[in-house]
mmCIF file of C-alpha atoms in Angstrom:
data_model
loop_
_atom_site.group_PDB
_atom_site.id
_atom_site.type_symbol
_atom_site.label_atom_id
_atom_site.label_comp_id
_atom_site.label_asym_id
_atom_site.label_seq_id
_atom_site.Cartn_x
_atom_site.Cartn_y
_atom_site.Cartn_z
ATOM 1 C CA UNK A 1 -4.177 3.743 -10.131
ATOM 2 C CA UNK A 2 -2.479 5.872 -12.001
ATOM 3 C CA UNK A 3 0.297 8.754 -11.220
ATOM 4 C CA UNK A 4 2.357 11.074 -12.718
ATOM 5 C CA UNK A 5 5.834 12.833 -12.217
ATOM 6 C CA UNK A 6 8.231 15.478 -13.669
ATOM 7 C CA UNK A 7 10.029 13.490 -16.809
ATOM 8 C CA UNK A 8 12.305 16.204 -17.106
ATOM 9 C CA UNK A 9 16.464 15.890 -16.633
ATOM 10 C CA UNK A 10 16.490 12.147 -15.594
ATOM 11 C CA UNK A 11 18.714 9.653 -17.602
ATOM 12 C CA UNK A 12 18.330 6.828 -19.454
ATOM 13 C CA UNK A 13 20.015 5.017 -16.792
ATOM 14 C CA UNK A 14 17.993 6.682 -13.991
ATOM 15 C CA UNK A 15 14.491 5.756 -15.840
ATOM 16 C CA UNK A 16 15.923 2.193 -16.442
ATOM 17 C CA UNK A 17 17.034 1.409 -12.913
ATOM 18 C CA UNK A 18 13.343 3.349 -11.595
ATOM 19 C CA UNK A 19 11.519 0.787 -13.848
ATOM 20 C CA UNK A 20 13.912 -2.562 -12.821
ATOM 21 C CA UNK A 21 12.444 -1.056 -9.088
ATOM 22 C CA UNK A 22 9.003 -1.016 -9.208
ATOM 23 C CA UNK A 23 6.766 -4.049 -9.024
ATOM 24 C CA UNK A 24 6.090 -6.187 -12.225
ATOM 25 C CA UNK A 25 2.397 -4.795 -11.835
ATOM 26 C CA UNK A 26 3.471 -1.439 -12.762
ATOM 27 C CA UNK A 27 4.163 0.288 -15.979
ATOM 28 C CA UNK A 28 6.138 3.227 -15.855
ATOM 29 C CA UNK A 29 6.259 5.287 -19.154
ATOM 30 C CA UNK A 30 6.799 8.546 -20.822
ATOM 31 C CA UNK A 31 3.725 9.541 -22.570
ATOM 32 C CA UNK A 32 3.146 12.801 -24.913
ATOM 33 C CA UNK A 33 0.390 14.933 -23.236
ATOM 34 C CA UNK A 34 -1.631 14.670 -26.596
ATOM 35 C CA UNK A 35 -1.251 11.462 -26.875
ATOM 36 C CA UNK A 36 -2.513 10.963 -23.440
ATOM 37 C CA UNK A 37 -5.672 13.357 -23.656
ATOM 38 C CA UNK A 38 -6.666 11.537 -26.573
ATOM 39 C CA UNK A 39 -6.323 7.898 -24.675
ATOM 40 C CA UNK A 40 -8.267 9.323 -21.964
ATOM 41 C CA UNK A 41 -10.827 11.307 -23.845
ATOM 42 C CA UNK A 42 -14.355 10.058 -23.246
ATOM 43 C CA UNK A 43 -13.735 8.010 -20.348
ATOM 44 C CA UNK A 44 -14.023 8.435 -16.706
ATOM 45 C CA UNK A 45 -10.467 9.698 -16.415
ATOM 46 C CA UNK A 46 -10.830 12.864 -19.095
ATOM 47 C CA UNK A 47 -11.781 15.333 -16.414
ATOM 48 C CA UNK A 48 -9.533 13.887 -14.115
ATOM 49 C CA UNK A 49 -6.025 13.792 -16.674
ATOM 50 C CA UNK A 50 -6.847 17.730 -17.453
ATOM 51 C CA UNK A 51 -4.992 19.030 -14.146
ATOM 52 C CA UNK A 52 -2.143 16.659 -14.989
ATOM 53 C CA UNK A 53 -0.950 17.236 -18.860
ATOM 54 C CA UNK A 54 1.329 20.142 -18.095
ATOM 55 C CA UNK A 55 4.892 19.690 -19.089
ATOM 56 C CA UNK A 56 6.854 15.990 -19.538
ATOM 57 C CA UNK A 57 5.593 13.297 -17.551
ATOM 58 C CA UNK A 58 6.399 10.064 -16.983
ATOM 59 C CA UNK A 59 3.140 7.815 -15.778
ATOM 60 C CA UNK A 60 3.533 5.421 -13.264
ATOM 61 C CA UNK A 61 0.106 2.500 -14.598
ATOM 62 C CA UNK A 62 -0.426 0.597 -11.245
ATOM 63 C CA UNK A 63 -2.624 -2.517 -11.605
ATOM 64 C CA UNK A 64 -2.178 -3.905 -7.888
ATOM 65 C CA UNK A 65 0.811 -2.833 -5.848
ATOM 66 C CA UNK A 66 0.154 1.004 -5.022
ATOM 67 C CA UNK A 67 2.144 1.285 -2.035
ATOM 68 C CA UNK A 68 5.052 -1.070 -2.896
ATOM 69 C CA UNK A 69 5.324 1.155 -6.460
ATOM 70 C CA UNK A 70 4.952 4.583 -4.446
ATOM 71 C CA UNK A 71 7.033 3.252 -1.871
ATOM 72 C CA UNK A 72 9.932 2.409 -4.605
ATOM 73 C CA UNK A 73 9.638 5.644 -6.438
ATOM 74 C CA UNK A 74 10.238 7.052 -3.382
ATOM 75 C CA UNK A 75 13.078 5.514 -2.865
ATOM 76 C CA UNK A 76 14.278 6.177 -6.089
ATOM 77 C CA UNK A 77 13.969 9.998 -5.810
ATOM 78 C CA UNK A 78 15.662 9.713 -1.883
ATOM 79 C CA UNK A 79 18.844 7.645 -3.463
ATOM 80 C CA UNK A 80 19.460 10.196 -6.767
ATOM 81 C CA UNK A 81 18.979 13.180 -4.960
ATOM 82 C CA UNK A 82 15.712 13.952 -6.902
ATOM 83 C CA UNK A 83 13.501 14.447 -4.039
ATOM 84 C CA UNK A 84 13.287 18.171 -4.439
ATOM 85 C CA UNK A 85 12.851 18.099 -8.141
ATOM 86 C CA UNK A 86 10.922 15.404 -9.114
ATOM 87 C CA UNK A 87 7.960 14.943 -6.666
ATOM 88 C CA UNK A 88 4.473 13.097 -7.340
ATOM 89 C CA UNK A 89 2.302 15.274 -8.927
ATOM 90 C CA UNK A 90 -0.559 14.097 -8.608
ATOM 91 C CA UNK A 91 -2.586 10.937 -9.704
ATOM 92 C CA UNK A 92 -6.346 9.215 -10.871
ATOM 93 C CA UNK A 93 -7.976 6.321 -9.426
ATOM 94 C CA UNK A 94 -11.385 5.108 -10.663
ATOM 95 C CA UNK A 95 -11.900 8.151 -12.500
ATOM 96 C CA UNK A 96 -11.009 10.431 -9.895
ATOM 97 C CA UNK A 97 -7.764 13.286 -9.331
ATOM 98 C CA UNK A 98 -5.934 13.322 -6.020
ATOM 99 C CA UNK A 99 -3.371 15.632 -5.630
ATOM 100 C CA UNK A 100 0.470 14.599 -4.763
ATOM 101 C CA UNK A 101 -0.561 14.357 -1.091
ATOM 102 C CA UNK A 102 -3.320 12.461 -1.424
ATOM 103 C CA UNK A 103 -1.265 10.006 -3.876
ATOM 104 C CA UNK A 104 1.163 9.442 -0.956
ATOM 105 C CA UNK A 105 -1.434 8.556 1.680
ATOM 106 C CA UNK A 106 -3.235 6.559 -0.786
ATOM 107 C CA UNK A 107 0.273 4.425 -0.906
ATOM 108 C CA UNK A 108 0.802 4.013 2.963
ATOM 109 C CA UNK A 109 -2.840 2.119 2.924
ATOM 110 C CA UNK A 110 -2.259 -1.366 3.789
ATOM 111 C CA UNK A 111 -2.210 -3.621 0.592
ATOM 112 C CA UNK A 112 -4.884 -6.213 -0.540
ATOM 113 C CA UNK A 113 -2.715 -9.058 0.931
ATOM 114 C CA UNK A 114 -1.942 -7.300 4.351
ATOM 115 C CA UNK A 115 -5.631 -6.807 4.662
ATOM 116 C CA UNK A 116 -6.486 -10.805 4.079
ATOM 117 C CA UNK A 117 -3.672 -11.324 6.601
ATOM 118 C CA UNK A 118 -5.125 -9.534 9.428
ATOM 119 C CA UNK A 119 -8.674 -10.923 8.327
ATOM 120 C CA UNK A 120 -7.187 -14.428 8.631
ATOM 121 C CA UNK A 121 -5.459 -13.333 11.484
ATOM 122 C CA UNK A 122 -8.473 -12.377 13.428
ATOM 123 C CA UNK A 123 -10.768 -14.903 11.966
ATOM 124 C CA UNK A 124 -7.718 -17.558 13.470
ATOM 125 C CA UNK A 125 -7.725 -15.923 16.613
ATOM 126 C CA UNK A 126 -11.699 -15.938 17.596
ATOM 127 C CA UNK A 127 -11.709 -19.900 17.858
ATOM 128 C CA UNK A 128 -8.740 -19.451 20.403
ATOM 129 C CA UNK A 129 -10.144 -16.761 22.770
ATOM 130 C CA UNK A 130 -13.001 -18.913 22.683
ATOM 131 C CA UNK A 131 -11.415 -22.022 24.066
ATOM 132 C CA UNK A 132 -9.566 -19.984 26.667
ATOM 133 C CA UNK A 133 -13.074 -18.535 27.866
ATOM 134 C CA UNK A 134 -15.012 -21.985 28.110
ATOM 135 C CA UNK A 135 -11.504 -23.585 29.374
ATOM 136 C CA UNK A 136 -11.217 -20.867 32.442
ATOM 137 C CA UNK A 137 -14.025 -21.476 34.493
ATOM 138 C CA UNK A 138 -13.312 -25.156 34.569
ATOM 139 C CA UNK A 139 -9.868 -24.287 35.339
ATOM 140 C CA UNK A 140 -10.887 -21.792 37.939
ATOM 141 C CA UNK A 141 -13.070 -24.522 39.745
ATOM 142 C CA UNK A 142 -9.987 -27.168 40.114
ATOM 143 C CA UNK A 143 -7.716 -24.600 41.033
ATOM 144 C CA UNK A 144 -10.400 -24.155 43.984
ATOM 145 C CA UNK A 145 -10.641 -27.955 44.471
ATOM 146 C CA UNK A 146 -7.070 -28.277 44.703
ATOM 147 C CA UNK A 147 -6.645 -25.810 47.190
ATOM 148 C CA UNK A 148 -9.680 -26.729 49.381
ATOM 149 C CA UNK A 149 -8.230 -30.145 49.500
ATOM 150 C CA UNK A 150 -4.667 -29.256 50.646
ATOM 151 C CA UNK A 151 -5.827 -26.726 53.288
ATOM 152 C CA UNK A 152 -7.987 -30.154 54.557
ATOM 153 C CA UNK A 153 -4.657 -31.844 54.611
ATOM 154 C CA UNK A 154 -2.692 -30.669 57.215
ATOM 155 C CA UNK A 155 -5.430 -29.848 59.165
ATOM 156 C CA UNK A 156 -6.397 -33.871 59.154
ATOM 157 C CA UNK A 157 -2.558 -35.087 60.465
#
């Protein structure tokens, strides 16, 4: 994925401390709108980048982590008081534009390695409910057994 924001007014130190905060699988970069239509030109992202290449930018180039980098620019923007000023703009993944909403909901999806936690998680748990359901019934009957017989008991002395 890819997203852009207002470059405009932040600091050297601000843009140094936003890239220390984002995950190693993001690039975050300040790109010349030129420069950028011609990287994009004639590939699935041209139509997309044409909404986008209005004033400075800085582009946030997301190879895995989406909502741990959208979550940190976030952050970012909450801690020095740019919240107002420098939202998401808006963004392109495989090709296609999502506005600055869209870009934020895309972020609060569940990551790759939440998803093949709950997958394990539910695969792990199947085998379990299992051996609860074929374990009850025999469970059931010596619970019945058990009580039959001491009922019997006092009845017998």
């Amino acid at each position: 994925m890819v997203f852009t924001v207002p470059a405009s007014s932040l600091t050297v130190k601000e843009v140094e401390s936003l890239r220390r905060a984002v995950p190693e699988s993001t690039t975050v970069r300040v790109v010349k709108n030129k420069l950028f239509a011609r990287a994009v030109e004639g590939t699935e992202f041209e139509d997309a980048a044409s909404g986008l290449l209005k004033g400075a930018n800085m582009w946030f180039f997301i190879e895995e982590d989406i909502g741990g980098s959208i979550k940190a620019f976030n952050k970012f923007t909450k801690d020095n008081g740019k919240k107002e000023t420098h939202g998401i703009v808006g963004g392109m993944l495989e090709g296609a534009y999502y506005d600055a909403s869209q870009v934020e909901a895309i972020g609060k999806l569940p990551s790759k390695q939440e998803l093949i936690a709950r997958i394990a998680g539910g695969i792990n748990a199947v085998p379990t409910k299992l051996a609860r359901v074929v374990k009850a019934p025999n469970s059931k009957l010596a619970r019945a057994i058990k009580l039959a017989t001491v009922d019997e008991n006092p009845e017998s002395s």
